């Protein structure tokens, strides 16, 4: 009887038609496959490693791996430098009036600068500083600074505080002057984030204005008042006829 595992053209044809079962792999081939899989399992996927992990694992790679790793390491290093350059702020910094020009007006090209002029004696100013400090960490690509108003502008009226100026390339792109424009005494973090996002200073992940419901309610109230006034006016005209 012919051996079904024999390497013959006829047996190959029968295997193609499913008449003979697939050829059994030799023990050596199976062992080689197992060893290959074990070796692959031992090699760490350097594409998912940090630069520090790559440094620690250098002894585990062969020469071919090291060439690929060196290329990948250089790519990761460039990405890291680009990220650090983009995210070089990350905090609300205090500046003085004599730093205003360098830090704000002459800030780096295409960098958004948010400056808060404040007095620590005004509660709303302290609230804005708290919010800006959190936003500075959330949006490190933007530059957030604060300055005591007297160091920048003499005799600035308290009614104008808090004051937030938004700069880009030396130009004021937006300004919020006084409690109302800054969002009111109950200003929430998300509301200030939305204000800054609306003028382009930051890229928010908020999907809609946090004050949308309040705005809709105010618009509805104004509309209803207008309709009521028009109705009263119409009735008054009819009574005089």
Coordinates of N, CA and C in Angstrom, one line a residue:
X1 N 0.9 -1.2 0.0 CA 0.0 0.0 0.0 C 0.9 1.2 0.0
X2 N 0.5 2.2 -0.8 CA 1.3 3.4 -0.9 C 1.2 4.3 0.3
X3 N 2.3 4.8 0.8 CA 2.4 5.7 1.9 C 1.7 7.0 1.6
X4 N 0.6 7.4 2.3 CA 0.0 8.7 2.0 C 0.8 9.9 2.3
X5 N 1.9 9.8 3.1 CA 2.8 10.9 3.4 C 3.9 10.9 2.4
X6 N 4.0 10.0 1.5 CA 5.1 10.0 0.5 C 5.0 11.2 -0.4
X7 N 6.2 11.8 -0.7 CA 6.2 13.0 -1.5 C 6.2 12.5 -3.0
X8 N 4.9 12.4 -3.5 CA 4.8 12.0 -5.0 C 3.8 13.0 -5.5
X9 N 3.9 13.2 -6.9 CA 2.9 14.1 -7.6 C 1.5 13.6 -7.4
X10 N 1.3 12.2 -7.5 CA 0.0 11.7 -7.4 C -0.6 12.0 -6.0
X11 N 0.2 11.8 -4.9 CA -0.3 12.1 -3.6 C -0.7 13.5 -3.4
X12 N 0.1 14.4 -4.0 CA -0.2 15.9 -4.0 C -1.5 16.2 -4.6
X13 N -1.8 15.5 -5.8 CA -3.1 15.7 -6.4 C -4.2 15.2 -5.6
X14 N -4.1 14.0 -4.9 CA -5.1 13.5 -4.1 C -5.3 14.4 -2.8
X15 N -4.3 15.0 -2.3 CA -4.4 15.9 -1.2 C -5.2 17.2 -1.6
X16 N -4.9 17.6 -2.9 CA -5.6 18.8 -3.4 C -7.1 18.6 -3.4
X17 N -7.5 17.4 -3.8 CA -9.0 17.0 -3.9 C -9.5 16.6 -2.6
X18 N -8.7 16.5 -1.5 CA -9.2 16.1 -0.2 C -9.4 14.6 -0.1
X19 N -8.9 13.8 -1.0 CA -9.0 12.4 -0.9 C -8.0 11.9 0.2
X20 N -6.8 12.4 0.2 CA -5.8 12.1 1.2 C -5.8 13.3 2.2
X21 N -5.5 12.9 3.5 CA -5.4 14.0 4.5 C -4.1 14.7 4.2
X22 N -4.0 16.0 4.8 CA -2.8 16.7 4.7 C -1.6 16.0 5.1
X23 N -0.5 16.2 4.5 CA 0.8 15.5 4.9 C 1.2 15.9 6.3
X24 N 1.5 14.8 7.1 CA 1.9 15.1 8.4 C 3.3 15.7 8.5
X25 N 3.4 16.7 9.3 CA 4.7 17.4 9.4 C 5.7 16.5 10.2
X26 N 6.9 16.5 9.8 CA 7.9 15.7 10.6 C 8.1 16.4 11.9
X27 N 8.6 15.5 12.8 CA 8.9 16.0 14.2 C 9.9 17.2 14.2
X28 N 10.8 17.1 13.3 CA 11.8 18.2 13.2 C 11.2 19.5 12.8
X29 N 10.2 19.4 11.9 CA 9.5 20.7 11.4 C 8.7 21.2 12.5
X30 N 8.0 20.4 13.3 CA 7.2 20.8 14.4 C 8.0 21.5 15.5
X31 N 9.1 20.9 15.8 CA 10.0 21.4 16.8 C 10.6 22.8 16.4
X32 N 10.9 22.9 15.1 CA 11.4 24.1 14.6 C 10.4 25.2 14.6
X33 N 9.1 24.9 14.3 CA 8.0 25.9 14.4 C 7.8 26.3 15.8
X34 N 7.9 25.4 16.8 CA 7.7 25.7 18.2 C 8.8 26.6 18.7
X35 N 10.0 26.3 18.3 CA 11.2 27.2 18.7 C 11.0 28.6 18.1
X36 N 10.6 28.6 16.8 CA 10.4 29.9 16.2 C 9.3 30.8 16.9
X37 N 8.2 30.1 17.3 CA 7.2 30.8 18.0 C 7.7 31.3 19.4
X38 N 8.4 30.4 20.0 CA 9.0 30.8 21.3 C 9.9 32.0 21.2
X39 N 10.7 32.0 20.2 CA 11.7 33.1 19.9 C 10.9 34.4 19.7
X40 N 9.8 34.3 18.9 CA 9.0 35.5 18.6 C 8.4 36.1 19.8
X41 N 7.9 35.1 20.7 CA 7.3 35.5 22.0 C 8.3 36.3 22.9
X42 N 9.5 35.9 22.8 CA 10.5 36.5 23.7 C 11.0 37.8 23.2
X43 N 10.8 38.1 21.9 CA 11.2 39.4 21.4 C 10.1 40.5 21.7
X44 N 10.5 41.5 22.4 CA 9.6 42.6 22.7 C 9.2 43.4 21.5
X45 N 8.0 43.8 21.4 CA 7.6 44.7 20.3 C 8.1 46.1 20.5
X46 N 9.3 46.4 19.9 CA 9.9 47.7 20.3 C 9.0 48.9 19.8
X47 N 8.1 48.7 18.9 CA 7.2 49.8 18.5 C 6.4 50.3 19.6
X48 N 6.2 49.5 20.6 CA 5.3 49.9 21.7 C 6.1 50.4 23.0
X49 N 7.5 50.4 22.8 CA 8.3 50.7 24.0 C 8.6 52.2 24.0
X50 N 8.9 52.6 25.2 CA 9.3 54.0 25.4 C 10.8 54.0 25.2
X51 N 11.4 55.2 25.1 CA 12.8 55.3 24.9 C 13.6 54.7 26.0
X52 N 13.1 54.8 27.2 CA 13.8 54.2 28.4 C 13.8 52.7 28.3
X53 N 12.6 52.1 27.9 CA 12.5 50.7 27.8 C 13.4 50.1 26.7
X54 N 13.5 50.9 25.6 CA 14.4 50.5 24.5 C 15.8 50.4 25.0
X55 N 16.2 51.4 25.8 CA 17.6 51.4 26.4 C 17.9 50.2 27.2
X56 N 16.9 49.8 28.0 CA 17.0 48.7 28.9 C 17.1 47.4 28.2
X57 N 16.4 47.3 27.0 CA 16.2 46.0 26.3 C 17.3 45.8 25.2
X58 N 18.2 46.7 25.1 CA 19.2 46.6 24.0 C 19.9 45.3 23.9
X59 N 20.2 44.7 25.0 CA 21.0 43.4 25.0 C 20.2 42.2 24.4
X60 N 18.8 42.4 24.4 CA 18.0 41.3 23.9 C 17.8 41.3 22.4
X61 N 18.3 42.2 21.7 CA 18.0 42.3 20.2 C 19.3 42.0 19.5
X62 N 19.1 41.4 18.3 CA 20.3 41.1 17.4 C 20.6 42.3 16.6
X63 N 21.6 42.2 15.7 CA 22.1 43.3 15.0 C 21.0 43.9 14.0
X64 N 20.3 43.0 13.4 CA 19.2 43.5 12.5 C 18.1 44.2 13.3
X65 N 17.8 43.7 14.4 CA 16.8 44.4 15.3 C 17.3 45.8 15.7
X66 N 18.6 45.8 16.0 CA 19.2 47.1 16.5 C 19.1 48.1 15.4
X67 N 19.3 47.8 14.2 CA 19.3 48.8 13.1 C 17.9 49.3 13.0
X68 N 16.9 48.4 13.1 CA 15.5 48.9 13.0 C 15.1 49.7 14.2
X69 N 15.6 49.3 15.4 CA 15.4 50.0 16.6 C 16.0 51.4 16.6
X70 N 17.2 51.5 16.1 CA 17.8 52.8 16.0 C 17.0 53.8 15.2
X71 N 16.5 53.3 14.1 CA 15.7 54.2 13.2 C 14.4 54.6 14.0
X72 N 13.8 53.6 14.6 CA 12.6 53.9 15.4 C 12.9 54.8 16.6
X73 N 14.0 54.6 17.2 CA 14.4 55.4 18.4 C 14.5 56.9 17.9
X74 N 15.1 57.1 16.8 CA 15.3 58.5 16.3 C 13.9 59.1 16.0
X75 N 13.0 58.3 15.4 CA 11.7 58.8 15.1 C 11.0 59.2 16.4
X76 N 11.0 58.3 17.4 CA 10.4 58.6 18.7 C 11.0 59.8 19.3
X77 N 12.3 60.0 19.2 CA 13.0 61.1 19.8 C 12.5 62.4 19.2
X78 N 12.4 62.4 17.8 CA 11.9 63.6 17.1 C 10.4 63.9 17.5
X79 N 9.6 62.9 17.7 CA 8.2 63.1 18.1 C 8.2 63.7 19.5
X80 N 9.0 63.2 20.4 CA 9.1 63.6 21.7 C 9.5 65.1 21.8
X81 N 10.5 65.5 21.0 CA 10.9 66.9 21.0 C 9.8 67.8 20.4
X82 N 9.1 67.3 19.4 CA 8.0 68.1 18.8 C 6.9 68.3 19.8
X83 N 6.6 67.2 20.6 CA 5.6 67.3 21.6 C 6.0 68.3 22.7
X84 N 7.3 68.2 23.2 CA 7.7 69.1 24.2 C 7.7 70.5 23.8
X85 N 8.0 70.7 22.5 CA 8.0 72.1 22.0 C 6.6 72.7 22.0
X86 N 5.7 71.8 21.6 CA 4.3 72.2 21.5 C 3.7 72.4 22.9
X87 N 4.1 71.6 23.9 CA 3.5 71.6 25.2 C 4.5 72.2 26.2
X88 N 4.9 73.4 26.0 CA 6.0 73.9 26.8 C 5.5 74.9 27.9
X89 N 4.3 75.0 28.1 CA 3.8 75.9 29.1 C 3.2 75.1 30.2
X90 N 1.9 75.0 30.3 CA 1.3 74.1 31.3 C 1.0 74.6 32.7
X91 N 1.2 75.9 32.9 CA 0.9 76.5 34.2 C 0.6 78.0 34.0
X92 N -0.1 78.5 35.0 CA -0.5 79.9 35.1 C 0.6 80.6 35.8
X93 N 1.4 81.4 35.0 CA 2.6 82.1 35.5 C 2.3 83.5 35.9
X94 N 2.9 84.0 37.0 CA 2.8 85.4 37.4 C 3.9 86.2 36.7
X95 N 3.5 87.3 36.2 CA 4.4 88.2 35.6 C 4.2 89.6 36.1
X96 N 5.2 90.5 36.0 CA 5.1 91.9 36.4 C 4.8 92.8 35.2
X97 N 4.5 94.0 35.5 CA 4.3 94.9 34.4 C 5.4 95.1 33.4
X98 N 6.7 95.1 33.9 CA 7.8 95.3 33.0 C 8.1 94.1 32.2
X99 N 7.4 92.9 32.4 CA 7.6 91.7 31.6 C 6.5 91.6 30.6
X100 N 5.5 92.5 30.6 CA 4.3 92.4 29.8 C 4.7 92.3 28.3
X101 N 5.6 93.2 27.8 CA 5.9 93.3 26.4 C 6.6 92.0 25.9
X102 N 7.6 91.5 26.7 CA 8.3 90.3 26.3 C 7.4 89.1 26.4
X103 N 6.6 89.0 27.5 CA 5.9 87.7 27.7 C 4.6 87.7 27.0
X104 N 4.0 88.8 26.6 CA 2.7 88.9 26.0 C 2.7 89.4 24.6
X105 N 3.1 90.7 24.5 CA 3.1 91.3 23.1 C 4.1 90.7 22.2
X106 N 5.3 90.4 22.7 CA 6.3 89.8 21.9 C 6.5 88.3 22.1
X107 N 5.4 87.6 22.5 CA 5.5 86.2 22.7 C 5.8 85.5 21.4
X108 N 6.1 84.2 21.5 CA 6.5 83.4 20.3 C 5.4 83.4 19.2
X109 N 5.9 83.3 18.0 CA 5.0 83.4 16.8 C 3.9 82.3 16.9
X110 N 2.7 82.7 16.6 CA 1.5 81.8 16.5 C 1.2 81.1 17.9
X111 N 1.7 81.6 19.0 CA 1.3 81.1 20.3 C 0.2 82.0 20.9
X112 N -0.9 81.4 21.3 CA -2.0 82.1 22.0 C -1.6 82.5 23.4
X113 N -1.8 83.7 23.8 CA -1.4 84.1 25.1 C -2.7 84.7 25.8
X114 N -3.0 84.1 27.0 CA -4.2 84.5 27.8 C -3.6 85.2 29.0
X115 N -3.9 86.5 29.2 CA -3.4 87.2 30.4 C -4.5 87.7 31.2
X116 N -4.4 87.5 32.5 CA -5.5 88.0 33.4 C -4.9 89.1 34.3
X117 N -5.5 90.3 34.2 CA -5.2 91.4 35.1 C -6.1 91.3 36.3
X118 N -5.5 91.4 37.5 CA -6.4 91.1 38.6 C -5.9 91.9 39.9
X119 N -6.8 91.9 40.9 CA -6.5 92.3 42.2 C -6.9 91.2 43.2
X120 N -6.0 90.8 44.1 CA -6.3 89.7 45.0 C -7.4 90.1 46.0
X121 N -7.8 91.3 46.1 CA -8.8 91.7 47.0 C -10.2 91.5 46.4
X122 N -10.3 91.2 45.1 CA -11.6 91.0 44.4 C -11.8 89.5 44.3
X123 N -12.8 88.9 44.9 CA -13.1 87.5 44.9 C -13.2 86.9 43.5
X124 N -13.9 87.6 42.6 CA -14.0 87.1 41.2 C -12.7 86.9 40.5
X125 N -11.7 87.8 40.9 CA -10.4 87.6 40.3 C -9.7 86.3 40.8
X126 N -9.9 86.0 42.0 CA -9.3 84.8 42.6 C -10.0 83.6 41.9
X127 N -11.3 83.7 41.7 CA -12.0 82.5 41.0 C -11.4 82.3 39.6
X128 N -11.3 83.4 38.9 CA -10.7 83.3 37.5 C -9.3 82.8 37.5
X129 N -8.5 83.2 38.5 CA -7.2 82.6 38.6 C -7.2 81.1 38.8
X130 N -8.1 80.6 39.7 CA -8.2 79.2 39.9 C -8.6 78.5 38.6
X131 N -9.6 79.0 37.9 CA -10.0 78.4 36.6 C -8.8 78.4 35.6
X132 N -8.2 79.5 35.5 CA -7.1 79.6 34.5 C -5.9 78.7 34.8
X133 N -5.7 78.5 36.1 CA -4.6 77.5 36.5 C -4.9 76.1 36.0
X134 N -6.2 75.7 36.1 CA -6.6 74.4 35.7 C -6.6 74.3 34.1
X135 N -7.0 75.4 33.5 CA -7.0 75.4 32.0 C -5.6 75.4 31.5
X136 N -4.7 76.0 32.2 CA -3.3 76.0 31.7 C -2.7 74.6 31.7
X137 N -3.1 73.8 32.7 CA -2.6 72.4 32.7 C -3.3 71.6 31.6
X138 N -4.5 71.9 31.3 CA -5.3 71.1 30.3 C -4.9 71.5 28.9
X139 N -4.4 72.8 28.7 CA -4.1 73.2 27.4 C -2.7 73.8 27.4
X140 N -1.6 73.0 27.5 CA -0.2 73.4 27.7 C 0.3 74.1 26.4
X141 N -0.4 74.0 25.3 CA 0.1 74.6 24.1 C -0.2 76.1 24.1
X142 N -1.1 76.6 25.0 CA -1.4 78.0 25.1 C -0.6 78.5 26.3
X143 N -0.3 79.8 26.3 CA 0.4 80.5 27.3 C -0.5 81.2 28.2
X144 N -0.6 80.8 29.5 CA -1.5 81.5 30.5 C -0.6 82.3 31.5
X145 N -0.9 83.6 31.6 CA -0.2 84.4 32.6 C -1.2 85.3 33.3
X146 N -0.7 85.8 34.5 CA -1.5 86.7 35.3 C -0.6 87.8 35.8
X147 N -1.2 89.0 36.0 CA -0.4 90.1 36.5 C -1.3 91.0 37.4
X148 N -0.8 91.4 38.5 CA -1.5 92.4 39.3 C -1.7 93.7 38.5
X149 N -2.9 94.1 38.4 CA -3.2 95.2 37.5 C -2.4 96.5 37.7
X150 N -2.1 96.8 38.9 CA -1.4 98.1 39.2 C 0.0 98.0 38.6
X151 N 0.6 96.8 38.4 CA 1.9 96.8 37.9 C 1.9 97.0 36.4
X152 N 0.7 96.9 35.8 CA 0.6 97.1 34.3 C -0.1 98.4 34.0
X153 N -1.2 98.7 34.7 CA -2.0 99.9 34.4 C -2.3 100.6 35.7
X154 N -1.8 101.8 35.8 CA -2.1 102.6 37.0 C -3.5 103.1 37.0
X155 N -4.1 103.2 38.2 CA -5.5 103.7 38.4 C -6.6 103.0 37.6
X156 N -6.4 101.7 37.4 CA -7.4 100.9 36.7 C -8.5 100.7 37.6
X157 N -9.8 100.9 37.1 CA -10.9 100.9 37.9 C -11.3 99.5 38.3
X158 N -11.8 99.3 39.5 CA -12.2 97.9 40.0 C -13.3 97.4 39.2
X159 N -14.2 98.3 38.7 CA -15.4 97.8 37.9 C -14.9 97.1 36.6
X160 N -13.7 97.3 36.2 CA -13.2 96.6 35.0 C -12.5 95.3 35.3
X161 N -12.5 94.9 36.5 CA -11.9 93.6 36.9 C -12.9 92.6 37.2
X162 N -12.6 91.3 36.9 CA -11.4 90.9 36.3 C -11.3 91.3 34.8
X163 N -10.1 91.4 34.3 CA -9.9 91.7 32.8 C -9.0 90.6 32.2
X164 N -9.5 90.0 31.1 CA -8.8 88.9 30.4 C -8.5 89.4 29.0
X165 N -7.3 89.5 28.6 CA -6.9 89.8 27.2 C -6.4 88.5 26.6
X166 N -6.8 88.3 25.3 CA -6.3 87.1 24.6 C -5.5 87.7 23.4
X167 N -4.2 87.3 23.3 CA -3.3 87.8 22.3 C -2.8 86.7 21.4
X168 N -2.5 87.1 20.2 CA -1.8 86.2 19.2 C -0.9 87.1 18.3
X169 N 0.3 86.8 18.2 CA 1.2 87.5 17.3 C 1.2 89.0 17.6
X170 N 1.1 89.4 18.9 CA 1.2 90.8 19.3 C -0.1 91.5 19.2
X171 N -1.2 90.9 18.8 CA -2.5 91.5 18.6 C -3.5 91.0 19.6
X172 N -4.3 91.9 20.1 CA -5.4 91.5 21.0 C -6.5 90.9 20.1
X173 N -6.8 89.6 20.3 CA -7.8 88.9 19.5 C -9.2 88.9 20.2
X174 N -9.1 89.0 21.5 CA -10.4 89.1 22.3 C -10.1 89.7 23.7
X175 N -11.2 90.2 24.3 CA -11.0 90.8 25.6 C -12.3 90.6 26.4
X176 N -12.2 90.3 27.7 CA -13.3 90.2 28.6 C -13.1 91.1 29.8
X177 N -13.9 92.1 29.8 CA -13.6 93.2 30.8 C -14.8 93.3 31.8
X178 N -14.5 93.1 33.1 CA -15.5 93.1 34.1 C -16.2 91.8 34.4
X179 N -16.9 91.8 35.5 CA -17.5 90.5 36.0 C -18.5 89.9 35.0
X180 N -19.3 90.7 34.4 CA -20.3 90.2 33.5 C -19.7 89.6 32.2
X181 N -18.8 90.3 31.6 CA -18.1 89.8 30.4 C -17.3 88.5 30.7
X182 N -16.8 88.5 31.9 CA -16.0 87.3 32.2 C -16.8 86.1 32.6
X183 N -18.1 86.3 32.8 CA -19.0 85.1 33.0 C -19.8 85.2 34.3
X184 N -19.7 86.3 35.1 CA -20.5 86.4 36.3 C -19.8 85.8 37.5
X185 N -20.3 86.1 38.7 CA -19.7 85.7 39.9 C -19.8 84.2 40.2
X186 N -20.6 83.5 39.5 CA -20.8 82.1 39.6 C -20.1 81.3 38.4
X187 N -19.1 82.0 37.8 CA -18.5 81.4 36.7 C -17.9 80.0 36.9
X188 N -18.3 79.1 36.0 CA -17.8 77.7 36.1 C -16.6 77.5 35.2
X189 N -15.8 76.5 35.5 CA -14.6 76.3 34.7 C -14.9 76.0 33.3
X190 N -15.9 75.2 33.0 CA -16.3 74.9 31.6 C -16.8 76.1 30.9
X191 N -17.4 77.0 31.6 CA -17.9 78.2 30.9 C -16.7 79.1 30.4
X192 N -15.7 79.2 31.3 CA -14.5 80.0 30.9 C -13.8 79.3 29.7
X193 N -13.7 78.0 29.8 CA -13.1 77.2 28.7 C -13.8 77.4 27.4
X194 N -15.1 77.5 27.5 CA -15.9 77.7 26.2 C -15.6 79.1 25.7
X195 N -15.5 80.1 26.5 CA -15.3 81.5 26.1 C -13.9 81.5 25.4
X196 N -12.9 80.9 25.9 CA -11.6 81.0 25.3 C -11.6 80.1 24.0
X197 N -12.3 79.1 24.0 CA -12.4 78.2 22.8 C -13.1 79.0 21.6
X198 N -14.1 79.8 22.0 CA -14.9 80.5 21.0 C -14.0 81.5 20.2
X199 N -13.0 82.1 20.9 CA -12.2 83.0 20.2 C -10.9 82.4 19.6
X200 N -10.8 81.0 19.8 CA -9.8 80.3 19.1 C -8.5 80.1 19.9
X201 N -8.5 80.5 21.2 CA -7.3 80.4 22.0 C -6.9 79.0 22.4
X202 N -7.9 78.1 22.5 CA -7.7 76.7 22.9 C -8.7 75.9 22.0
X203 N -8.3 74.6 22.0 CA -9.2 73.6 21.3 C -9.9 72.7 22.3
X204 N -11.1 73.1 22.6 CA -11.8 72.4 23.6 C -12.5 71.1 23.1
X205 N -12.7 70.2 24.1 CA -13.5 69.0 23.8 C -14.9 69.1 24.2
X206 N -15.3 70.2 24.7 CA -16.7 70.5 25.0 C -17.5 70.5 23.7
X207 N -18.7 69.9 23.7 CA -19.5 69.8 22.5 C -20.5 70.9 22.3
X208 N -20.8 71.6 23.4 CA -21.7 72.7 23.3 C -21.5 73.7 24.5
X209 N -22.0 74.9 24.3 CA -21.9 75.9 25.3 C -22.5 75.4 26.7
X210 N -21.7 75.4 27.8 CA -22.3 75.0 29.0 C -23.4 75.8 29.5
X211 N -23.5 77.1 29.0 CA -24.6 78.0 29.4 C -25.8 77.9 28.4
X212 N -25.8 76.9 27.5 CA -26.8 76.9 26.5 C -28.2 76.9 27.0
X213 N -28.5 76.1 28.1 CA -29.8 76.1 28.7 C -30.2 77.5 29.2
X214 N -29.2 78.2 29.9 CA -29.5 79.5 30.4 C -29.8 80.5 29.3
X215 N -29.0 80.4 28.2 CA -29.2 81.3 27.1 C -30.5 81.0 26.4
X216 N -30.9 79.8 26.2 CA -32.2 79.4 25.6 C -33.3 79.9 26.5
X217 N -33.2 79.8 27.8 CA -34.2 80.3 28.7 C -34.4 81.8 28.6
X218 N -33.2 82.5 28.5 CA -33.3 84.0 28.5 C -33.9 84.4 27.1
X219 N -33.6 83.7 26.0 CA -34.1 84.1 24.7 C -35.6 83.8 24.8
X220 N -36.0 82.7 25.4 CA -37.5 82.3 25.4 C -38.2 83.3 26.3
X221 N -37.6 83.8 27.4 CA -38.2 84.8 28.2 C -38.4 86.1 27.5
X222 N -37.4 86.5 26.8 CA -37.5 87.8 26.0 C -38.5 87.7 24.9
X223 N -38.6 86.5 24.3 CA -39.6 86.3 23.2 C -41.0 86.4 23.8
X224 N -41.2 85.7 24.9 CA -42.5 85.7 25.6 C -42.9 87.1 26.0
X225 N -41.9 87.8 26.6 CA -42.2 89.2 27.0 C -42.6 90.1 25.8
X226 N -41.9 89.9 24.7 CA -42.2 90.7 23.5 C -43.6 90.4 23.0
X227 N -43.9 89.1 23.0 CA -45.3 88.7 22.5 C -46.4 89.2 23.4
X228 N -46.1 89.2 24.8 CA -47.1 89.7 25.7 C -47.2 91.2 25.5
X229 N -46.1 91.9 25.3 CA -46.2 93.4 25.1 C -47.0 93.7 23.9
X230 N -46.7 93.0 22.8 CA -47.4 93.2 21.5 C -48.9 93.0 21.7
X231 N -49.2 91.9 22.5 CA -50.7 91.6 22.7 C -51.3 92.7 23.5
X232 N -50.7 93.2 24.5 CA -51.2 94.3 25.4 C -51.4 95.6 24.5
X233 N -50.4 95.8 23.6 CA -50.5 97.0 22.8 C -51.7 96.9 21.8
X234 N -51.9 95.7 21.3 CA -53.0 95.5 20.3 C -54.3 95.7 21.0
X235 N -54.5 95.1 22.3 CA -55.7 95.3 23.0 C -56.0 96.7 23.4
X236 N -54.9 97.4 23.7 CA -55.0 98.9 24.0 C -55.5 99.7 22.8
X237 N -55.0 99.3 21.7 CA -55.5 100.0 20.5 C -56.9 99.7 20.2
X238 N -57.4 98.5 20.4 CA -58.8 98.1 20.2 C -59.7 98.8 21.1
X239 N -59.2 99.0 22.4 CA -60.1 99.7 23.4 C -60.3 101.2 23.1
X240 N -59.3 101.8 22.4 CA -59.5 103.2 22.1 C -60.3 103.5 20.9
X241 N -60.6 102.4 20.2 CA -61.5 102.6 19.0 C -62.9 102.7 19.3

